[in-house]
Coordinates of C-alpha atoms in Angstrom, one line a residue:
Chain A
M1 CA 186.2 117.0 79.9
T2 CA 189.6 117.6 81.6
T3 CA 188.0 119.5 84.4
H4 CA 185.5 116.7 85.1
S5 CA 188.2 114.1 85.4
V6 CA 190.1 116.3 87.8
T7 CA 187.1 116.6 90.1
D8 CA 186.4 112.9 89.7
R9 CA 189.8 112.0 90.9
A10 CA 189.7 114.3 93.8
S11 CA 186.4 113.0 95.1
D12 CA 187.2 109.4 94.3
R13 CA 190.0 109.6 96.8
A14 CA 188.0 111.6 99.4
P15 CA 186.1 108.7 101.0
H16 CA 189.4 106.9 101.8
A17 CA 191.2 109.9 103.2
P18 CA 189.5 110.1 106.6
R19 CA 190.3 106.4 107.3
V20 CA 194.0 107.1 107.2
G21 CA 194.2 109.7 109.9
G22 CA 191.2 108.5 111.9
R23 CA 188.1 110.6 112.6
A24 CA 189.9 113.7 113.9
A25 CA 191.9 114.3 110.8
R26 CA 189.4 115.4 108.2
P27 CA 190.9 116.4 104.9
G28 CA 190.9 120.1 104.0
P29 CA 189.1 121.5 101.1
L30 CA 189.8 119.6 98.0
P31 CA 191.9 121.1 95.2
G32 CA 190.5 122.1 91.9
P33 CA 188.2 124.7 90.7
R34 CA 185.0 123.3 92.2
T35 CA 184.8 120.5 94.9
R36 CA 181.2 119.7 94.5
P37 CA 179.5 120.3 91.2
R38 CA 176.2 122.2 91.6
S39 CA 173.0 121.0 90.0
G40 CA 172.1 122.7 86.8
T41 CA 175.6 122.7 85.3
M42 CA 176.8 120.1 82.9
A43 CA 179.1 118.7 85.6
G44 CA 176.2 118.4 88.0
A45 CA 174.2 116.4 85.4
V46 CA 177.2 114.1 84.9
A47 CA 177.6 113.6 88.6
R48 CA 173.9 112.9 89.1
R49 CA 173.9 110.4 86.3
E50 CA 177.0 108.7 87.9
E51 CA 175.3 108.6 91.3
R52 CA 172.1 107.1 89.8
L53 CA 174.0 104.5 87.8
G54 CA 176.1 103.7 90.9
W55 CA 173.0 103.1 93.0
A56 CA 171.5 100.9 90.2
M57 CA 174.7 98.8 90.3
I58 CA 174.5 98.4 94.0
A59 CA 170.8 97.8 94.1
P60 CA 170.6 94.1 93.2
A61 CA 173.1 93.1 95.9
A62 CA 171.7 95.5 98.5
L63 CA 168.1 94.2 97.8
L64 CA 169.1 90.6 98.1
L65 CA 171.2 91.2 101.3
V66 CA 168.2 93.0 102.9
L67 CA 165.8 90.3 101.8
F68 CA 167.8 87.3 102.9
I69 CA 170.0 88.5 105.8
V70 CA 168.6 91.7 107.3
V71 CA 164.9 90.7 107.3
P72 CA 165.5 87.1 108.6
A73 CA 167.7 88.5 111.3
L74 CA 165.0 91.0 112.4
L75 CA 162.4 88.2 112.0
A76 CA 164.4 86.0 114.4
F77 CA 163.9 88.8 117.0
G78 CA 160.3 89.4 116.1
L79 CA 159.0 85.8 115.7
A80 CA 160.7 84.6 118.9
F81 CA 158.0 86.6 120.8
T82 CA 155.1 85.2 118.9
N83 CA 153.4 81.8 118.3
A84 CA 154.2 81.7 114.6
R85 CA 154.1 78.3 112.9
L86 CA 155.7 77.4 109.6
I87 CA 152.4 76.7 107.9
S88 CA 149.3 78.1 109.5
P89 CA 146.2 79.8 108.4
Y90 CA 146.4 82.3 111.3
P91 CA 148.7 85.3 111.6
P92 CA 151.3 85.1 114.4
E93 CA 150.2 86.5 117.8
F94 CA 152.4 88.1 120.3
V95 CA 153.0 85.9 123.3
G96 CA 155.7 87.8 125.2
L97 CA 158.4 85.7 126.7
D98 CA 156.6 82.4 126.6
N99 CA 159.1 80.8 124.2
F100 CA 162.1 81.8 126.3
V101 CA 160.4 80.5 129.5
R102 CA 159.8 77.2 127.7
L103 CA 163.4 77.2 126.5
A104 CA 164.7 77.7 130.0
E105 CA 162.8 74.6 131.1
D106 CA 163.7 72.5 128.1
A107 CA 166.2 69.9 129.2
T108 CA 167.0 68.9 125.6
F109 CA 168.0 72.5 124.8
W110 CA 170.3 72.7 127.8
R111 CA 171.7 69.4 126.7
S112 CA 172.4 70.8 123.2
L113 CA 174.2 73.8 124.7
A114 CA 176.4 71.5 126.8
N115 CA 177.1 69.2 123.8
V116 CA 178.1 72.2 121.6
A117 CA 180.3 73.5 124.3
Y118 CA 182.0 70.1 124.7
F119 CA 182.5 69.9 120.9
A120 CA 183.9 73.4 120.7
V121 CA 186.2 73.0 123.7
V122 CA 187.8 69.9 122.2
V123 CA 187.7 70.9 118.5
V124 CA 189.1 74.4 118.7
P125 CA 192.5 73.6 120.2
L126 CA 192.7 70.2 118.5
Q127 CA 191.9 71.4 115.0
S128 CA 193.9 74.6 115.2
A129 CA 197.0 72.8 116.6
L130 CA 196.8 69.9 114.0
A131 CA 196.3 72.4 111.2
L132 CA 199.3 74.5 112.4
G133 CA 201.4 71.3 112.5
M134 CA 200.3 70.4 109.0
A135 CA 201.0 73.9 107.8
L136 CA 204.5 73.8 109.3
L137 CA 205.2 70.4 107.7
V138 CA 204.2 71.6 104.2
N139 CA 205.8 75.1 104.5
V140 CA 209.1 73.6 103.6
R141 CA 210.9 73.8 100.3
V142 CA 211.4 70.1 99.6
R143 CA 210.4 67.9 96.7
G144 CA 206.9 66.6 96.8
V145 CA 205.6 69.0 99.3
N146 CA 202.8 70.0 97.0
F147 CA 201.6 66.5 96.9
F148 CA 201.1 66.5 100.6
R149 CA 199.3 69.8 100.5
T150 CA 196.9 68.4 98.0
V151 CA 196.2 65.2 99.9
Y152 CA 195.7 67.1 103.2
F153 CA 193.2 69.4 101.4
L154 CA 191.1 66.6 99.8
P155 CA 188.7 66.2 102.7
V156 CA 187.9 69.9 102.5
V157 CA 186.6 69.7 99.0
T158 CA 184.5 66.6 100.0
S159 CA 181.1 67.6 101.2
M160 CA 180.3 67.1 104.9
V161 CA 177.4 64.9 103.9
V162 CA 179.7 62.5 102.1
V163 CA 182.3 62.6 104.8
S164 CA 179.5 61.8 107.4
L165 CA 178.3 58.8 105.4
L166 CA 181.7 57.5 104.9
W167 CA 182.6 57.7 108.6
L168 CA 179.2 56.3 109.5
F169 CA 180.2 53.2 107.6
M170 CA 183.7 53.2 109.1
Y171 CA 182.4 53.7 112.7
R172 CA 180.2 50.5 112.7
Q173 CA 180.9 47.9 115.4
E174 CA 182.4 45.6 112.7
G175 CA 183.6 48.6 110.6
L176 CA 186.9 49.6 109.1
L177 CA 188.1 51.7 112.1
N178 CA 187.6 48.8 114.6
E179 CA 189.3 46.4 112.2
V180 CA 192.3 48.8 111.9
I181 CA 192.4 49.1 115.7
R182 CA 192.3 45.3 116.0
A183 CA 195.0 44.9 113.4
V184 CA 197.5 47.4 115.0
T185 CA 197.0 46.1 118.5
F186 CA 197.2 42.4 117.4
G187 CA 193.6 41.7 118.5
L188 CA 194.1 43.0 122.0
V189 CA 191.8 46.0 121.8
E190 CA 188.1 45.7 120.8
G191 CA 186.9 49.0 119.5
P192 CA 183.5 50.4 120.8
D193 CA 180.3 50.7 118.9
W194 CA 181.3 54.3 118.3
L195 CA 178.1 56.0 117.3
N196 CA 175.7 53.9 119.4
D197 CA 177.4 54.5 122.7
P198 CA 176.6 57.8 124.4
A199 CA 180.1 57.9 125.8
T200 CA 181.8 57.6 122.4
A201 CA 179.3 59.2 120.0
M202 CA 180.5 62.8 120.5
P203 CA 184.2 61.9 120.4
A204 CA 183.6 60.1 117.1
V205 CA 181.8 63.1 115.6
I206 CA 184.7 65.3 116.8
L207 CA 187.4 63.1 115.3
M208 CA 185.6 63.1 112.0
S209 CA 185.0 66.8 112.0
V210 CA 188.6 67.6 112.7
W211 CA 189.6 65.2 109.9
Q212 CA 187.4 67.0 107.4
A213 CA 188.3 70.6 108.3
A214 CA 191.9 70.6 109.3
G215 CA 193.1 71.1 105.7
F216 CA 191.1 74.3 105.4
H217 CA 192.8 75.9 108.4
M218 CA 196.1 74.5 107.3
I219 CA 195.8 76.8 104.2
I220 CA 195.0 79.8 106.4
W221 CA 197.9 79.1 108.7
L222 CA 200.1 78.7 105.6
S223 CA 199.1 82.1 104.3
G224 CA 200.0 83.5 107.8
L225 CA 203.3 81.7 107.8
Q226 CA 204.2 83.2 104.4
T227 CA 203.9 86.7 105.8
I228 CA 206.7 86.1 108.2
P229 CA 209.9 87.6 106.7
G230 CA 212.4 85.0 105.7
D231 CA 215.5 87.0 106.9
L232 CA 214.3 86.5 110.5
Y233 CA 214.8 82.8 110.1
E234 CA 218.1 83.3 108.4
A235 CA 219.3 85.4 111.2
A236 CA 218.1 82.8 113.7
A237 CA 219.9 80.1 111.8
L238 CA 223.2 82.0 111.9
D239 CA 222.8 82.3 115.7
G240 CA 222.3 78.6 115.9
V241 CA 218.8 78.8 117.4
S242 CA 217.0 75.5 118.0
T243 CA 213.8 74.5 116.2
W244 CA 211.7 75.1 119.2
Q245 CA 213.2 78.5 120.0
R246 CA 212.7 79.4 116.4
F247 CA 209.0 78.5 116.6
R248 CA 208.6 80.1 120.0
H249 CA 210.2 83.5 119.2
I250 CA 209.7 84.0 115.5
T251 CA 206.8 81.8 114.1
W252 CA 204.4 82.0 117.0
P253 CA 204.5 85.9 117.5
G254 CA 204.4 86.3 113.7
L255 CA 201.1 84.4 113.6
R256 CA 199.2 86.6 116.0
A257 CA 196.6 87.9 113.5
T258 CA 196.1 84.5 111.8
R259 CA 195.7 82.9 115.3
N260 CA 192.8 85.2 116.2
L261 CA 191.1 84.6 113.0
I262 CA 191.4 80.9 113.2
L263 CA 190.1 80.8 116.8
V264 CA 187.0 82.8 115.9
T265 CA 186.2 80.9 112.7
I266 CA 186.7 77.4 114.3
T267 CA 184.6 78.4 117.3
I268 CA 181.7 79.7 115.2
Q269 CA 181.9 76.7 113.0
A270 CA 181.8 74.5 116.1
L271 CA 178.8 76.3 117.5
S272 CA 177.0 75.8 114.1
L273 CA 177.4 72.0 114.2
F274 CA 174.6 70.3 112.3
T275 CA 175.2 68.3 109.1
Q276 CA 177.3 65.6 110.7
I277 CA 174.8 65.1 113.5
D278 CA 171.8 65.0 111.2
V279 CA 173.4 62.4 108.9
M280 CA 175.1 60.2 111.5
T281 CA 173.3 60.3 114.8
Q282 CA 170.1 62.4 114.6
G283 CA 171.2 63.8 118.0
G284 CA 171.3 60.4 119.7
P285 CA 172.0 58.1 121.5
L286 CA 170.1 59.6 124.4
D287 CA 170.6 63.2 123.2
S288 CA 174.3 62.8 123.6
T289 CA 175.1 64.5 120.3
T290 CA 172.1 66.9 119.8
T291 CA 173.2 70.5 119.0
I292 CA 171.7 74.0 119.0
V293 CA 171.1 74.0 115.2
H294 CA 169.8 70.4 115.3
Q295 CA 167.3 71.5 118.0
A296 CA 166.3 74.5 115.9
V297 CA 165.7 72.3 112.8
Q298 CA 163.8 69.7 114.9
T299 CA 161.4 72.2 116.3
G300 CA 161.3 74.9 113.6
F301 CA 161.1 72.5 110.6
R302 CA 160.1 69.0 111.6
Q303 CA 157.6 70.2 114.2
Q304 CA 156.9 73.5 112.3
E305 CA 157.2 75.7 115.4
T306 CA 158.9 78.6 113.8
S307 CA 158.5 80.8 116.9
Y308 CA 160.3 78.4 119.2
A309 CA 163.0 77.8 116.6
S310 CA 163.5 81.6 116.3
A311 CA 164.0 81.8 120.1
I312 CA 166.7 79.1 119.8
S313 CA 168.3 81.0 116.8
L314 CA 168.3 84.2 118.8
V315 CA 170.1 82.5 121.8
F316 CA 172.5 81.0 119.2
F317 CA 173.1 84.4 117.7
V318 CA 173.8 86.0 121.0
L319 CA 176.2 83.2 121.8
V320 CA 178.1 83.8 118.5
L321 CA 178.3 87.5 119.3
I322 CA 179.6 86.8 122.9
V323 CA 182.2 84.3 121.7
S324 CA 183.5 86.5 118.9
S325 CA 183.7 89.6 121.0
A326 CA 185.2 87.8 123.9
Q327 CA 187.9 86.4 121.6
R328 CA 188.5 89.8 120.1
Y329 CA 188.9 91.2 123.6
L330 CA 191.2 88.5 124.9
T331 CA 193.4 88.5 121.8
R332 CA 193.3 92.3 121.3
E333 CA 196.5 94.1 120.3
K334 CA 198.4 95.1 123.4
S335 CA 199.8 98.5 122.8
Chain B
M1 CA 231.9 65.2 121.3
T2 CA 229.5 68.1 120.7
V3 CA 229.5 70.1 117.6
L4 CA 230.2 73.7 118.6
K5 CA 229.4 75.5 115.3
P6 CA 226.1 75.0 113.6
Q7 CA 226.7 73.0 110.5
G8 CA 225.4 75.2 107.7
V9 CA 221.9 76.5 107.8
L10 CA 219.5 74.6 110.0
R11 CA 216.5 73.4 107.9
P12 CA 213.7 72.2 110.0
G13 CA 211.1 70.0 108.4
T14 CA 213.6 68.1 106.2
G15 CA 214.6 65.4 108.8
P16 CA 213.3 61.8 108.9
V17 CA 210.8 62.6 111.7
A18 CA 209.1 65.3 109.6
W19 CA 209.0 63.0 106.6
L20 CA 207.4 60.3 108.7
A21 CA 204.8 62.8 110.0
R22 CA 204.0 64.0 106.5
I23 CA 203.5 60.4 105.2
A24 CA 201.4 59.3 108.3
L25 CA 199.2 62.4 107.9
A26 CA 198.8 61.7 104.2
A27 CA 197.7 58.2 105.0
V28 CA 195.2 59.4 107.5
F29 CA 193.6 61.9 105.1
A30 CA 193.8 59.8 101.9
F31 CA 192.9 56.3 103.1
P32 CA 189.3 56.9 104.1
L33 CA 188.6 58.5 100.7
L34 CA 190.5 55.7 98.9
F35 CA 188.4 53.2 100.9
M36 CA 185.3 54.9 99.7
V37 CA 186.2 54.8 96.0
V38 CA 187.6 51.3 96.1
S39 CA 184.6 50.0 98.0
S40 CA 182.2 51.5 95.4
L41 CA 183.7 49.0 92.9
K42 CA 183.2 45.9 95.0
P43 CA 180.1 43.8 95.9
D44 CA 178.9 44.2 99.5
Q45 CA 180.1 40.8 100.6
Q46 CA 183.6 41.5 99.4
I47 CA 183.7 45.0 101.1
F48 CA 183.0 43.3 104.4
G49 CA 185.4 40.5 103.7
D50 CA 188.2 42.9 102.9
L51 CA 187.8 45.1 106.0
G52 CA 190.3 43.1 108.1
S53 CA 193.1 43.3 105.5
P54 CA 194.9 45.9 103.4
A55 CA 192.7 44.7 100.6
A56 CA 190.1 47.2 102.0
F57 CA 192.2 50.0 100.3
L58 CA 193.1 48.2 97.2
P59 CA 191.1 47.7 94.0
V60 CA 191.4 43.9 94.0
G61 CA 189.0 41.0 93.7
H62 CA 185.7 41.2 91.9
L63 CA 185.5 44.8 90.6
S64 CA 182.6 46.2 88.6
L65 CA 180.5 49.2 88.1
D66 CA 177.4 47.3 89.3
N67 CA 177.0 49.5 92.3
Y68 CA 176.9 52.6 90.1
A69 CA 174.2 51.0 87.9
A70 CA 172.2 50.1 91.0
V71 CA 172.5 53.7 92.3
F72 CA 170.8 55.0 89.1
D73 CA 168.0 52.4 89.7
R74 CA 167.5 53.3 93.3
V75 CA 167.8 57.1 93.1
P76 CA 167.0 59.6 90.3
A77 CA 170.7 60.4 90.4
A78 CA 170.9 61.9 87.0
R79 CA 168.1 64.4 87.9
F80 CA 169.8 65.2 91.2
L81 CA 173.1 65.8 89.5
L82 CA 171.5 68.0 86.9
N83 CA 169.7 70.0 89.7
S84 CA 172.9 70.5 91.6
V85 CA 174.9 71.5 88.5
G86 CA 172.1 74.0 87.5
V87 CA 171.6 75.5 91.0
S88 CA 175.3 75.9 91.6
A89 CA 176.1 77.3 88.1
V90 CA 173.3 79.9 88.3
T91 CA 174.2 80.8 91.9
V92 CA 177.9 81.3 90.8
A93 CA 177.0 83.2 87.7
L94 CA 174.5 85.6 89.4
G95 CA 176.8 85.9 92.4
V96 CA 179.8 87.0 90.3
V97 CA 177.7 89.6 88.4
V98 CA 175.7 91.0 91.3
N99 CA 178.5 91.2 93.8
S100 CA 181.1 92.6 91.3
M101 CA 178.7 95.2 90.1
A102 CA 178.0 96.4 93.7
A103 CA 181.8 96.3 94.5
F104 CA 182.6 98.3 91.3
A105 CA 180.2 101.1 92.2
L106 CA 181.5 101.1 95.8
S107 CA 185.1 101.1 94.7
R108 CA 185.1 103.3 91.7
M109 CA 182.1 105.5 91.4
R110 CA 180.9 108.7 93.2
V111 CA 178.1 107.5 95.3
R112 CA 177.1 109.3 98.4
G113 CA 177.4 107.2 101.6
K114 CA 179.3 104.4 100.0
G115 CA 181.6 104.2 103.0
I116 CA 178.6 103.5 105.3
I117 CA 177.2 101.0 102.8
L118 CA 180.4 99.0 102.7
T119 CA 180.6 99.0 106.5
L120 CA 177.0 97.7 106.7
V121 CA 177.7 95.1 104.1
I122 CA 180.7 93.8 106.0
A123 CA 178.7 93.8 109.3
T124 CA 176.4 91.1 107.8
L125 CA 179.4 88.8 107.8
I126 CA 179.3 88.1 111.5
V127 CA 175.9 86.3 111.2
P128 CA 176.4 82.6 110.4
F129 CA 173.7 81.3 108.0
E130 CA 172.6 78.7 110.5
T131 CA 171.2 81.4 112.9
L132 CA 169.0 82.8 110.0
A133 CA 168.0 79.5 108.4
L134 CA 164.8 78.9 110.5
P135 CA 163.3 82.4 110.4
L136 CA 164.3 82.4 106.7
V137 CA 162.2 79.3 106.0
W138 CA 159.2 81.0 107.4
W139 CA 160.0 84.2 105.5
V140 CA 160.5 82.6 102.0
N141 CA 157.2 80.9 102.6
Q142 CA 155.5 84.4 102.6
L143 CA 157.3 85.8 99.6
P144 CA 155.4 86.3 96.3
W145 CA 156.6 85.0 92.9
L146 CA 155.3 85.4 89.3
T147 CA 154.6 82.1 87.7
A148 CA 153.9 81.7 84.0
N149 CA 150.6 79.9 83.6
G150 CA 149.9 79.3 80.0
F151 CA 150.1 82.8 78.5
S152 CA 149.2 84.7 81.6
L153 CA 151.4 85.5 84.6
E154 CA 150.1 84.4 87.9
L155 CA 151.1 85.8 91.4
T156 CA 151.8 83.0 93.8
T157 CA 152.8 83.1 97.4
G158 CA 155.5 81.0 99.0
W159 CA 158.8 79.9 97.6
L160 CA 159.0 76.5 99.3
D161 CA 159.8 73.7 96.8
T162 CA 161.1 75.8 94.0
Y163 CA 164.4 76.4 92.2
Q164 CA 164.6 80.1 93.1
V165 CA 164.6 79.3 96.8
Q166 CA 167.7 77.3 96.3
V167 CA 169.5 80.1 94.4
L168 CA 168.4 83.6 95.3
P169 CA 169.2 83.6 99.1
F170 CA 172.9 82.8 98.2
V171 CA 173.5 85.2 95.3
A172 CA 174.4 88.4 97.2
N173 CA 177.3 87.8 99.5
A174 CA 179.1 90.3 101.7
F175 CA 182.4 88.5 101.5
S176 CA 182.3 88.3 97.7
I177 CA 181.6 92.1 97.6
Y178 CA 184.5 92.7 100.0
L179 CA 186.9 90.5 97.9
F180 CA 185.9 92.3 94.6
H181 CA 186.2 95.6 96.3
Q182 CA 189.7 94.8 97.5
Y183 CA 190.7 93.6 94.0
F184 CA 189.2 96.6 92.2
D185 CA 191.0 99.0 94.5
S186 CA 194.3 97.5 93.3
I187 CA 193.5 98.2 89.6
P188 CA 194.9 101.6 88.6
K189 CA 192.2 104.3 88.2
E190 CA 194.2 105.7 85.2
L191 CA 192.7 102.9 83.1
D192 CA 189.2 104.2 83.8
E193 CA 190.2 107.7 82.9
A194 CA 191.8 106.6 79.6
A195 CA 188.6 104.7 78.8
R196 CA 186.5 107.8 79.7
M197 CA 188.6 109.9 77.4
D198 CA 187.5 107.5 74.7
G199 CA 183.9 108.2 75.6
A200 CA 183.2 105.0 77.6
G201 CA 180.5 105.1 80.3
W202 CA 180.9 103.6 83.7
F203 CA 179.1 100.4 82.8
T204 CA 181.4 99.9 79.9
I205 CA 184.4 100.5 82.1
Y206 CA 183.1 97.9 84.5
R207 CA 182.4 95.4 81.7
R208 CA 185.3 96.0 79.3
V209 CA 188.1 97.4 81.5
V210 CA 187.8 96.3 85.1
M211 CA 186.2 92.9 84.9
P212 CA 188.6 91.5 82.2
L213 CA 191.4 92.4 84.5
S214 CA 189.8 90.7 87.5
G215 CA 190.2 87.0 86.6
P216 CA 191.7 85.9 90.0
A217 CA 189.0 87.7 92.0
V218 CA 186.3 86.1 89.8
A219 CA 187.9 82.7 90.3
T220 CA 188.1 83.1 94.1
V221 CA 184.5 84.3 94.3
A222 CA 183.3 81.5 92.0
I223 CA 185.0 78.8 94.1
L224 CA 183.8 80.2 97.4
T225 CA 180.2 80.3 96.0
F226 CA 180.3 77.0 94.2
L227 CA 181.5 74.8 97.1
P228 CA 178.7 75.7 99.6
A229 CA 176.2 75.6 96.8
W230 CA 177.2 72.1 95.7
N231 CA 177.5 70.9 99.3
S232 CA 174.4 72.5 100.7
Y233 CA 172.3 70.2 102.8
L234 CA 170.6 72.0 105.7
W235 CA 168.8 74.5 103.4
P236 CA 167.4 72.1 100.7
L237 CA 166.5 69.7 103.5
M238 CA 164.0 72.3 104.8
V239 CA 162.8 74.0 101.6
V240 CA 162.7 71.3 98.9
Q241 CA 160.1 68.5 99.0
S242 CA 159.5 67.4 95.4
E243 CA 161.8 64.7 94.2
E244 CA 162.4 66.4 90.8
L245 CA 163.8 69.6 92.5
R246 CA 166.2 67.9 94.9
P247 CA 170.0 68.5 94.9
V248 CA 172.6 65.6 95.2
M249 CA 173.1 65.9 98.9
L250 CA 169.5 65.0 99.7
G251 CA 169.9 61.8 97.6
V252 CA 171.6 60.1 100.5
Q253 CA 168.2 59.7 102.3
Y254 CA 167.3 57.0 99.7
F255 CA 169.9 54.6 100.8
F256 CA 168.6 53.9 104.3
Q257 CA 165.0 53.1 103.6
L258 CA 164.9 49.3 103.3
N259 CA 168.1 47.2 103.0
V260 CA 171.2 49.2 103.1
S261 CA 173.8 48.3 100.4
W262 CA 177.0 50.0 101.5
G263 CA 178.5 49.4 98.1
E264 CA 175.8 51.5 96.6
V265 CA 176.2 54.2 99.3
M266 CA 179.9 54.4 98.5
A267 CA 179.1 54.5 94.8
Y268 CA 176.7 57.4 95.3
T269 CA 179.1 59.4 97.6
S270 CA 182.0 58.8 95.1
L271 CA 179.7 59.9 92.2
I272 CA 178.9 63.3 93.9
T273 CA 182.4 63.8 95.2
L274 CA 184.6 63.0 92.2
P275 CA 183.4 66.0 90.0
V276 CA 184.4 68.4 92.8
V277 CA 187.7 66.7 93.3
A278 CA 188.4 66.8 89.6
L279 CA 187.7 70.5 89.6
F280 CA 190.0 70.9 92.6
I281 CA 192.8 69.1 91.0
A282 CA 192.4 71.1 87.7
F283 CA 192.2 74.5 89.5
Q284 CA 194.3 73.7 92.5
R285 CA 196.0 77.1 92.7
A286 CA 192.8 79.0 92.5
F287 CA 191.2 76.8 95.2
V288 CA 194.0 77.3 97.6
N289 CA 194.1 81.0 96.9
S290 CA 190.4 81.3 97.5
I291 CA 190.7 79.6 100.9
A292 CA 193.7 81.7 101.8
A293 CA 191.6 84.8 100.8
S294 CA 188.9 83.8 103.3
G295 CA 191.7 84.2 105.8
V296 CA 191.4 88.0 105.7
K297 CA 187.8 87.7 106.9
G298 CA 188.6 88.6 110.5

């Protein structure tokens, strides 16, 4: 028994060892009487049983991941080059680049790309800055700060469907928002018909989306802020550094990793815009709020053209890859 | 006269400006939700009448639960709630078991190629669900399923309009596996060895030693699985047609058919939000930790 556990420990550690020194530094032969138990011995039987059980424990997760992530990802590639329909008695046929040619000529699709770009360009800086501000405001040891954290976080636990309905109501011409605008400007400013005007529909969706998700990123900024050592701030305080300098030279550099993460997650979240649109505007007015995912659902589900929707999904996926690798490149560690 | 020496330690975020900002933000985040709950208790006429005054945010005037009663008349709300509770609970339970088992084997046991498996699992994280949703609808429509038909089992094709299509695609989750793996790595391996000395097998170590010590990881994974399951909209919209299988979020479609009663809409949205808010208030620390944990994703 004792010999087994010695070998177990050695080989348990082995897979982690190469990561430390990089690929070049392979670990030397492992200590112990026998590094790899041969079959036929008792140790070999134990190891084989362990391997089998290990695979059995991995299998359910692996099977489900293959079935519901790997296969659909491959299908997005495959189906985009066919004429597959959601429900059809005929098997899909290969049609080459037809779907992509159609996509290139589809004005609504280009419109959806432009809308998503608009949404992302405004939401990414706005939401990350607001969330950082909120994180700084609640990262203070004062009484009642926990209350504010809780309140800021409430919209995050509220579903996007609920938030969309609530704001749909508030955005009406005679709705709450316009009444508030009228009240604070003493009746001087008449609010627009937010969601029915192509000029204000997207800004309205943006405002609401930022309201819903800012609390989420506040928490991520907060966990980043808490990794910055407190003695840096103490030293700065002794030097009489101003609040801005403190932020500029301690907080901001200390948040590098968090910043990259937040940029990538908000961007991908912005590109995936769907629920708000489906509940509030259905892409209108005049396609001013239609998005990539909304287009994919319209064609792939409502018009049952799986192949065309797969082509849209593929373009979307490539876009996600480009954005995340571009951001990784731009914000890479400079050594 | 300027003060030359800093007076004690400078403490940003404690001044009146910061307090003002904190309170203004709290109003911005809380008032719409307050408006929702308060309006759910008022008749439509009063909701519109109150819009122009602070009464919009106050539970004043003619308050009743009439809107809630009307919601249950208009929508099979009880059924939808039951469906959502069931689907979320099963997804969370299966998710915790399946992902922790895989993570345990990858973290603790001798399995050849586990480094590669873990890398592949983590690679699946870059794909947002929305990019897979449409091909996945087509795919689940081709999948077989065994259905009990009286005493015999029958092989059917197509998962559209079932419970399993709402659960199974969301059980295995690369991020949950990653979180469990991280957590299991922090539990001393000496505990396993002690258990093995006592003759325990690997599965017993998983079930009796490691899992009981992994409460925080279980809570994090449970919350990160529960929230999207309860809130899911895009997926059930496409794969569920029958009324008796619908989750709560699809119920909103019932309110815009004939005459819209905003009081009823607000009652329904309050009804499907308050359980989650109650859970959040009760398990606040765990919620916040789970969101913070998702910060390591990059």
